[in-house]
Coordinates of N, CA and C and ligand atoms in Angstrom, one line a residue:
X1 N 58.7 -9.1 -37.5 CA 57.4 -8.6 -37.1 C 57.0 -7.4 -37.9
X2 N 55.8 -7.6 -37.8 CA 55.5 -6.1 -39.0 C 53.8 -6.5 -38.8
X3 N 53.1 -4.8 -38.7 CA 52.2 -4.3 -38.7 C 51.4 -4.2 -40.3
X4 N 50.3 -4.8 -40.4 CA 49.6 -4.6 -41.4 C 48.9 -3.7 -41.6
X5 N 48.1 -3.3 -42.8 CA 47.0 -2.4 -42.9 C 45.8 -3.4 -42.4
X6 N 44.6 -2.7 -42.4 CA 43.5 -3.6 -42.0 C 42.6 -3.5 -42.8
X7 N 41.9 -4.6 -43.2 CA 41.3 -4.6 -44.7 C 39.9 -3.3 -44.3
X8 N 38.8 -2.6 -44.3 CA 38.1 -2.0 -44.5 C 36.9 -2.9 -45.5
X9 N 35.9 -3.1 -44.8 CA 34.5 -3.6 -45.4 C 33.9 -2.7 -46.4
X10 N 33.7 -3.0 -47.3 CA 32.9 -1.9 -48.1 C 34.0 -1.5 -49.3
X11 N 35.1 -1.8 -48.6 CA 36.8 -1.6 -49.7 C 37.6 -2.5 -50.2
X12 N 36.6 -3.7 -49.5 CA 37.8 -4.9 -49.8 C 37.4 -6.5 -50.2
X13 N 37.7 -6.9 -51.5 CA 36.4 -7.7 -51.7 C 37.1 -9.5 -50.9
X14 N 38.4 -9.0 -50.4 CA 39.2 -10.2 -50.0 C 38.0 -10.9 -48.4
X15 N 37.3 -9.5 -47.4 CA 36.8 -10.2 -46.5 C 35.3 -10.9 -46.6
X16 N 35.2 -10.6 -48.7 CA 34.2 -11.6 -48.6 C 34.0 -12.9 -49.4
X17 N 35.8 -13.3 -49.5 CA 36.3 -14.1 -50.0 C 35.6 -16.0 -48.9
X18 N 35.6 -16.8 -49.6 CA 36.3 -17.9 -48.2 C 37.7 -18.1 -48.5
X19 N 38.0 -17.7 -47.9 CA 39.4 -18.5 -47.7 C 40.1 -19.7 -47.6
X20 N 41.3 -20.3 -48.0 CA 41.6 -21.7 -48.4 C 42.0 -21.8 -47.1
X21 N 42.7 -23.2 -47.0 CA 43.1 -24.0 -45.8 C 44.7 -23.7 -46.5
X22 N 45.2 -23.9 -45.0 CA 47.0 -23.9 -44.9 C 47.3 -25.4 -45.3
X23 N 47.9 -25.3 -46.3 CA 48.4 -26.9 -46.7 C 49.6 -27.6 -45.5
X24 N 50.5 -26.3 -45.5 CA 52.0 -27.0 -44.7 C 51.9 -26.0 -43.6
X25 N 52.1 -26.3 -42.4 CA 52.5 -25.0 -41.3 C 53.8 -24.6 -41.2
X26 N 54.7 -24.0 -42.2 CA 55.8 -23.7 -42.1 C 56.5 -22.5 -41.8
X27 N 57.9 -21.9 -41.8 CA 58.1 -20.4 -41.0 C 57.4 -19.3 -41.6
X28 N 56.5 -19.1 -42.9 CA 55.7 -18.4 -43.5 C 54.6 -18.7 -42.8
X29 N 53.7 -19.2 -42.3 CA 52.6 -18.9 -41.8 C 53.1 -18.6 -40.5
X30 N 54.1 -19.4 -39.7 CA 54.5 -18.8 -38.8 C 55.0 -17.1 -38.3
X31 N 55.9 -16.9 -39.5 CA 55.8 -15.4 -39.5 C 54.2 -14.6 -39.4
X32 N 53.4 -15.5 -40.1 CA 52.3 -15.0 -40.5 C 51.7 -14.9 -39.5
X33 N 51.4 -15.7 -38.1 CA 51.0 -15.7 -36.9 C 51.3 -14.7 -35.9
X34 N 52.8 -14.3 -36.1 CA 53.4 -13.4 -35.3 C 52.6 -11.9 -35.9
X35 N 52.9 -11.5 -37.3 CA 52.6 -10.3 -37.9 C 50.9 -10.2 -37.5
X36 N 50.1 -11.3 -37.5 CA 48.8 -10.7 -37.1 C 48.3 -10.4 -35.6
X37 N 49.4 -11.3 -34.6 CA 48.8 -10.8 -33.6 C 49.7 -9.5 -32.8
X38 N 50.5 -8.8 -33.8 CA 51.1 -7.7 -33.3 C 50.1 -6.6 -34.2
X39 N 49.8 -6.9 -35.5 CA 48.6 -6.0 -35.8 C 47.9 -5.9 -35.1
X40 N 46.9 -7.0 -34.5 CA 45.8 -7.4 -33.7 C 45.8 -6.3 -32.2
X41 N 47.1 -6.4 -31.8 CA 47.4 -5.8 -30.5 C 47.7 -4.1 -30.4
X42 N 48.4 -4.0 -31.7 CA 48.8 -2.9 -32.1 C 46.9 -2.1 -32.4
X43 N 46.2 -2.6 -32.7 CA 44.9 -1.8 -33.1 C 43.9 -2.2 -32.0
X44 N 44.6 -3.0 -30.6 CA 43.3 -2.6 -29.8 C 42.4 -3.4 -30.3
X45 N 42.7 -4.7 -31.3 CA 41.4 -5.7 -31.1 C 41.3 -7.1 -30.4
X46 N 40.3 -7.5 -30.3 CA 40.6 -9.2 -29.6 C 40.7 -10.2 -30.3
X47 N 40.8 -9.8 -31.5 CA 40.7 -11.2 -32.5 C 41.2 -10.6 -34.1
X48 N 41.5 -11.4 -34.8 CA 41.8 -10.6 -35.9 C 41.7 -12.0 -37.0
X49 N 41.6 -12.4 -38.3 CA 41.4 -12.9 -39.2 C 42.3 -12.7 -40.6
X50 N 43.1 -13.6 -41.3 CA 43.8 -13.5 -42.1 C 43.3 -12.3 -42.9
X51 N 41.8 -12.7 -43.4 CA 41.4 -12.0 -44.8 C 41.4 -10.5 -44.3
X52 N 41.3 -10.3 -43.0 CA 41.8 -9.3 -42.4 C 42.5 -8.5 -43.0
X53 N 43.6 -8.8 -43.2 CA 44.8 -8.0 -43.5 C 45.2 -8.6 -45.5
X54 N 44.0 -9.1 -45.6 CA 44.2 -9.0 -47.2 C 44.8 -10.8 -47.7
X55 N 45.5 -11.4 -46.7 CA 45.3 -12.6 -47.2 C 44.0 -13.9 -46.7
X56 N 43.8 -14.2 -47.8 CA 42.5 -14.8 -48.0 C 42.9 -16.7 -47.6
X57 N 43.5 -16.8 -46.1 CA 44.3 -17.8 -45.8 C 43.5 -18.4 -44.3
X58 N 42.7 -19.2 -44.1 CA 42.2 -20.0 -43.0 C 42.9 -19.7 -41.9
X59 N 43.9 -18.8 -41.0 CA 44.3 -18.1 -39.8 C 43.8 -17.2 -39.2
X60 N 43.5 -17.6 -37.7 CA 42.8 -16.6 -37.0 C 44.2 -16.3 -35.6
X61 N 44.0 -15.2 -35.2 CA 44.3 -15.0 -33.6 C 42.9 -14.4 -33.2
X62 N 43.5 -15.1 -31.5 CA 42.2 -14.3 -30.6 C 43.0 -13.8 -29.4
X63 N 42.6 -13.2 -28.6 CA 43.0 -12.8 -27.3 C 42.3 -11.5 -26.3
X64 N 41.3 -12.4 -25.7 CA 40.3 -11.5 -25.2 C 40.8 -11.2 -23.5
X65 N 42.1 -11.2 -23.9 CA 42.6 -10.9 -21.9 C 42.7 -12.1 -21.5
X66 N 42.9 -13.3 -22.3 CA 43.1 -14.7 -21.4 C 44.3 -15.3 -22.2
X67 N 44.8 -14.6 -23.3 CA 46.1 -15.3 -23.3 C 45.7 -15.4 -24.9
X68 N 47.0 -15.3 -25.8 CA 46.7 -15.4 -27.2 C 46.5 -16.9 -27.6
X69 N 45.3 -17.0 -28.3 CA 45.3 -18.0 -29.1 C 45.7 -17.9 -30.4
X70 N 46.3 -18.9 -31.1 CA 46.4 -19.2 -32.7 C 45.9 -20.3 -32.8
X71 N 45.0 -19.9 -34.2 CA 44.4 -21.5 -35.0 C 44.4 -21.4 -36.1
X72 N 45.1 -22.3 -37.1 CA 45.5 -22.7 -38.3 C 44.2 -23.6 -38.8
X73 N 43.3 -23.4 -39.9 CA 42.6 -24.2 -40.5 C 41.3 -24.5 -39.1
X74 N 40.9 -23.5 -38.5 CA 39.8 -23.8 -37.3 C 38.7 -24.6 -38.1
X75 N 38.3 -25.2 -36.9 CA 36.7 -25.6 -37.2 C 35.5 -25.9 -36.4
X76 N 34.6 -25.1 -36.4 CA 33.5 -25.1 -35.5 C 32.9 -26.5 -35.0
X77 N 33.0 -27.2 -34.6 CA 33.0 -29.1 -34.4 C 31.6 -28.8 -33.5
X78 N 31.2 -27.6 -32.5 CA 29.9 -28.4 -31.6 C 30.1 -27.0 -31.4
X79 N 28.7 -26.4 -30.8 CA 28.3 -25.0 -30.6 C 27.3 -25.4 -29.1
X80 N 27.0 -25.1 -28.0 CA 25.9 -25.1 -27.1 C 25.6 -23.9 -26.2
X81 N 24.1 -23.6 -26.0 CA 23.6 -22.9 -25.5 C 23.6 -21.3 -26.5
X82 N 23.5 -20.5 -25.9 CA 23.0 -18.9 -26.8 C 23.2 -18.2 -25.7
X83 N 23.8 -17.0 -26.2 CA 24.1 -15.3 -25.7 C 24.6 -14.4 -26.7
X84 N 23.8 -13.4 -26.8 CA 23.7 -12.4 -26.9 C 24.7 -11.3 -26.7
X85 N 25.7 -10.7 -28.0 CA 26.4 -9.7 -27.0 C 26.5 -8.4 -28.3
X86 N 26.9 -7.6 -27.5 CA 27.5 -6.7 -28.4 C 28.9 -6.7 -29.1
X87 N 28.7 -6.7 -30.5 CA 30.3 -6.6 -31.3 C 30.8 -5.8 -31.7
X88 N 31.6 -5.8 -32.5 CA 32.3 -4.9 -33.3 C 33.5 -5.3 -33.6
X89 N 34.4 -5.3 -35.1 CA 35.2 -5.6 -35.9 C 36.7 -4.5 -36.1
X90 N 37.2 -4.4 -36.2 CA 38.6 -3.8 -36.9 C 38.2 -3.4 -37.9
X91 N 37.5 -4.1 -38.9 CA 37.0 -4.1 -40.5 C 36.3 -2.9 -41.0
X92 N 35.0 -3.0 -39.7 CA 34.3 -2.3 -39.3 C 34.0 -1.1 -38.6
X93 N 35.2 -0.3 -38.9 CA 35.2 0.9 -37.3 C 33.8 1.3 -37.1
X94 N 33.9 2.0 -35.6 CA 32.6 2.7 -35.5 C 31.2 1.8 -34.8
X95 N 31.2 0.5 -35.8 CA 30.1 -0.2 -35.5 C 29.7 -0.8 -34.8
X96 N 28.7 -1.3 -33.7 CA 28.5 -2.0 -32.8 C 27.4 -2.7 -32.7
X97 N 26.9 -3.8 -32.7 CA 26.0 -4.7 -32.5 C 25.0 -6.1 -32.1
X98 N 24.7 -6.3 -31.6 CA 24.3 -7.5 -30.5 C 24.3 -8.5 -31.7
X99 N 24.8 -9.2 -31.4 CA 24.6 -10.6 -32.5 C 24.7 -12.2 -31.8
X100 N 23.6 -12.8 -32.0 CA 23.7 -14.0 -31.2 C 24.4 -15.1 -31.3
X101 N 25.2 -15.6 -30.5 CA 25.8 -17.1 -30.8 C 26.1 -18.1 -29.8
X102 N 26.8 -18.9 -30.4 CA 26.5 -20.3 -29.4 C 27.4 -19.5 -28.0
X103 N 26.9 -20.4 -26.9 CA 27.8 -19.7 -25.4 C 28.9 -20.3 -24.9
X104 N 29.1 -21.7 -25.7 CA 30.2 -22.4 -25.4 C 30.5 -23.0 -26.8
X105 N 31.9 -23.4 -26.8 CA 32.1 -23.8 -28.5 C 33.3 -25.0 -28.1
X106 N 33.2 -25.6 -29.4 CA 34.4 -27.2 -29.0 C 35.0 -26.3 -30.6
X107 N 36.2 -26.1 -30.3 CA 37.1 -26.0 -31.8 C 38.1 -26.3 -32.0
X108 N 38.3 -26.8 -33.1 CA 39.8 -27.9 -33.4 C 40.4 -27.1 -34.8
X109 N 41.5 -27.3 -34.4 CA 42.6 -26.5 -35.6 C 43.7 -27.1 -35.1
X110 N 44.8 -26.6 -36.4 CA 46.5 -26.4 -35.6 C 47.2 -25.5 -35.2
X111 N 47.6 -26.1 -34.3 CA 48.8 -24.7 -33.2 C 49.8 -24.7 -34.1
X112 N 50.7 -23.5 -34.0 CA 52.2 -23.0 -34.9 C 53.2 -24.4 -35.5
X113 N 52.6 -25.5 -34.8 CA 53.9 -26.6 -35.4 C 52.8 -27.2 -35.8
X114 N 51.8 -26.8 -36.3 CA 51.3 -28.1 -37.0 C 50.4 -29.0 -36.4
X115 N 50.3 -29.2 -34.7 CA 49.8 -30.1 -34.4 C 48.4 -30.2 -34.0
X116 N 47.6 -31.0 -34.4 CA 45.6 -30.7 -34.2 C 45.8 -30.3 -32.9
X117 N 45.0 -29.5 -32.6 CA 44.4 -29.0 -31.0 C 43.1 -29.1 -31.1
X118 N 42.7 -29.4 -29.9 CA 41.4 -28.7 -29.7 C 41.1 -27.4 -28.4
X119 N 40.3 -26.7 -28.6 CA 39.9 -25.8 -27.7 C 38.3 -25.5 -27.7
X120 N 38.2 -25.7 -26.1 CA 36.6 -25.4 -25.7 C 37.0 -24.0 -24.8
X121 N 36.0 -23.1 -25.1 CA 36.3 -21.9 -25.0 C 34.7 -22.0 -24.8
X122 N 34.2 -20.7 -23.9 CA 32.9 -20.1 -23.7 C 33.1 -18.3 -23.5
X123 N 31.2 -18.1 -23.4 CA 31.5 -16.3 -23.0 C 32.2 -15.6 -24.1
X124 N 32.7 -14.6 -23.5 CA 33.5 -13.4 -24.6 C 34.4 -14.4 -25.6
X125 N 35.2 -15.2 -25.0 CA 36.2 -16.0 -25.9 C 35.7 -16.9 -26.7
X126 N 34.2 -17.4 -26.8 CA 33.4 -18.1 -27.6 C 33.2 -17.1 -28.6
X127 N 32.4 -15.9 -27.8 CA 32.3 -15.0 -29.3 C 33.1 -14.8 -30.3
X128 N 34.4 -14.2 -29.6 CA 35.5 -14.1 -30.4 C 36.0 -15.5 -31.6
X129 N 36.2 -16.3 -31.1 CA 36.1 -17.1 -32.0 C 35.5 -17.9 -33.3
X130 N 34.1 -17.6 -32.6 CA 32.8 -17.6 -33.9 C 33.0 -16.2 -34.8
X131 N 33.1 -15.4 -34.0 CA 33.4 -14.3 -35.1 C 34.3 -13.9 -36.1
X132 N 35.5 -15.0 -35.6 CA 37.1 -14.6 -36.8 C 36.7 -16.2 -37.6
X133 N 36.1 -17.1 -36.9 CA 35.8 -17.9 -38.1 C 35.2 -17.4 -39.0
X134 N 34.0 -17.1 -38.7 CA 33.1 -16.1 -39.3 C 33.8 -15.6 -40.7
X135 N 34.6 -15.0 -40.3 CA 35.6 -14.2 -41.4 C 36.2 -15.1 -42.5
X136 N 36.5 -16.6 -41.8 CA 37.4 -17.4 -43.0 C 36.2 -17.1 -43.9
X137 N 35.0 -17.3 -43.6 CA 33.7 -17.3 -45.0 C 33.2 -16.2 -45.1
X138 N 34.1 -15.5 -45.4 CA 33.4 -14.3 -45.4 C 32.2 -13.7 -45.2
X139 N 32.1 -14.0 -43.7 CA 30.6 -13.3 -43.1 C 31.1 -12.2 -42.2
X140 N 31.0 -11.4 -42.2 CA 30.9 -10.2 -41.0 C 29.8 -10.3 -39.9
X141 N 30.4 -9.6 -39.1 CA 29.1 -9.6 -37.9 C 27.9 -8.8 -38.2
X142 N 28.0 -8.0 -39.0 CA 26.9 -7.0 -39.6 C 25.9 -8.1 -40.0
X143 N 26.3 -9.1 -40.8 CA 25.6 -10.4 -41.6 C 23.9 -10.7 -40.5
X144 N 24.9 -10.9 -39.2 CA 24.6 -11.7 -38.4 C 24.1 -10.6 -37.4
X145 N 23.9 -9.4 -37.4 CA 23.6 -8.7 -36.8 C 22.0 -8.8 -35.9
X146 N 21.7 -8.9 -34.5 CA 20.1 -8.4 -34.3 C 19.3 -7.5 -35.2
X147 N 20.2 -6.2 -34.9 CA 19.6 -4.7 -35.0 C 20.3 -4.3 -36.2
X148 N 19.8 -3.5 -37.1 CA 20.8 -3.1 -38.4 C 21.8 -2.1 -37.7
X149 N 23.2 -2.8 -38.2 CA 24.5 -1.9 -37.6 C 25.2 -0.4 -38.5
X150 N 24.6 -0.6 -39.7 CA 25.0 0.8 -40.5 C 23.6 1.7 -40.6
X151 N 22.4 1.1 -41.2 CA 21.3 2.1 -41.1 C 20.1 1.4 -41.7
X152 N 19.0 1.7 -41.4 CA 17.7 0.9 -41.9 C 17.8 0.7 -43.1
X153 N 18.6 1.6 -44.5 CA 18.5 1.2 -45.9 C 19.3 0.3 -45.9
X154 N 20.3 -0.3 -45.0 CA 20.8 -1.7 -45.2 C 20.6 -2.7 -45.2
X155 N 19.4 -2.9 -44.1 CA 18.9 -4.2 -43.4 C 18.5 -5.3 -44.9
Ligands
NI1 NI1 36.0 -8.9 -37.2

C-alpha cells in the first residue's frame, strides 16, 4: 500500500489527458486499486481518479460513506433526472461549486477480478461518480461549473 502525491490542476497536464482503458485486470492494477483508495482516504476525499495521481489509466474509486466502490474501465450507460450540488476536488483545493448532473446513474465497469458489474447509484453517490468519470476525460468540475469557481477572469 502506498500513498500518492495528488496531481494539482493548473500543474498537471496528465488530468487533462483522456485516459486509456485497462486491457488485463491483473495484480498491478489491483495494487493500483488498493494505493488509490488509501490516498483517497488518507486525504479526506470521496472519490479519487487515476489521472489523479498521475497515471492516465481509466480507474476510479468512490466512497461517499456507503462503502468503497472500484471501477475499472466505467461507463456512463443512462443518466436520469437533475440535481444540483455543491463540489469540490482533491485536484482542486479550496474550491467549491454547484454543478449540475444526472440524480440517478446506471454504470457498468469491472470489479478487481475483472468481472463486468453494473451499478445504479443516485444522490451524493451519483455525483461522485459522474465526477471521477469526469476525470478519465479530462474534465474537471470547474468545466462544468454553475458559478465561476476560481474568479470572473476565468469564466
Ligand atoms: Ni475530482
Amino acid at each position: 500500500m502506498a500513498i500518492y502525491n495528488i496531481e494539482q490542476a493548473g500543474q498537471s497536464s496528465v488530468l487533462r489527458e483522456k485516459s486509456k482503458p485497462i486491457k488485463e485486470v491483473n495484480d498491478t492494477v489491483r495494487t493500483l486499486l488498493d494505493d488509490m483508495a488509501e490516498t483517497m482516504y488518507h486525504a479526506e476525499g470521496v472519490g479519487l481518479a487515476a489521472p489523479q495521481i498521475g497515471i492516465a489509466r481509466r480507474i476510479i474509486v468512490v466512497d461517499v460513506g456507503e462503502g468503497l466502490i472500484e471501477l475499472i474501465n466505467p461507463v456512463l450507460l443512462k443518466g436520469r433526472g437533475k440535481q444540483v450540488s455543491e463540489e469540490g476536488c482533491l485536484s482542486v483545493p479550496g474550491y467549491y461549486a454547484p454543478v449540475e448532473r444526472f440524480k440517478t446513474v446506471f454504470i457498468e465497469g469491472l470489479d478487481r477480478d475483472g468481472k463486468k458489474i453494473n451499478i445504479k447509484a443516485k444522490d451524493f453517490a451519483a455525483v461522485a461518480l459522474q465526477h471521477e468519470i469526469d476525470h478519465l476525460d479530462g474534465i474537471l468540475f470547474t468545466d462544468k461549473a454553475k458559478k465561476p469557481a476560481k474568479s470572473q477572469d476565468e469564466e
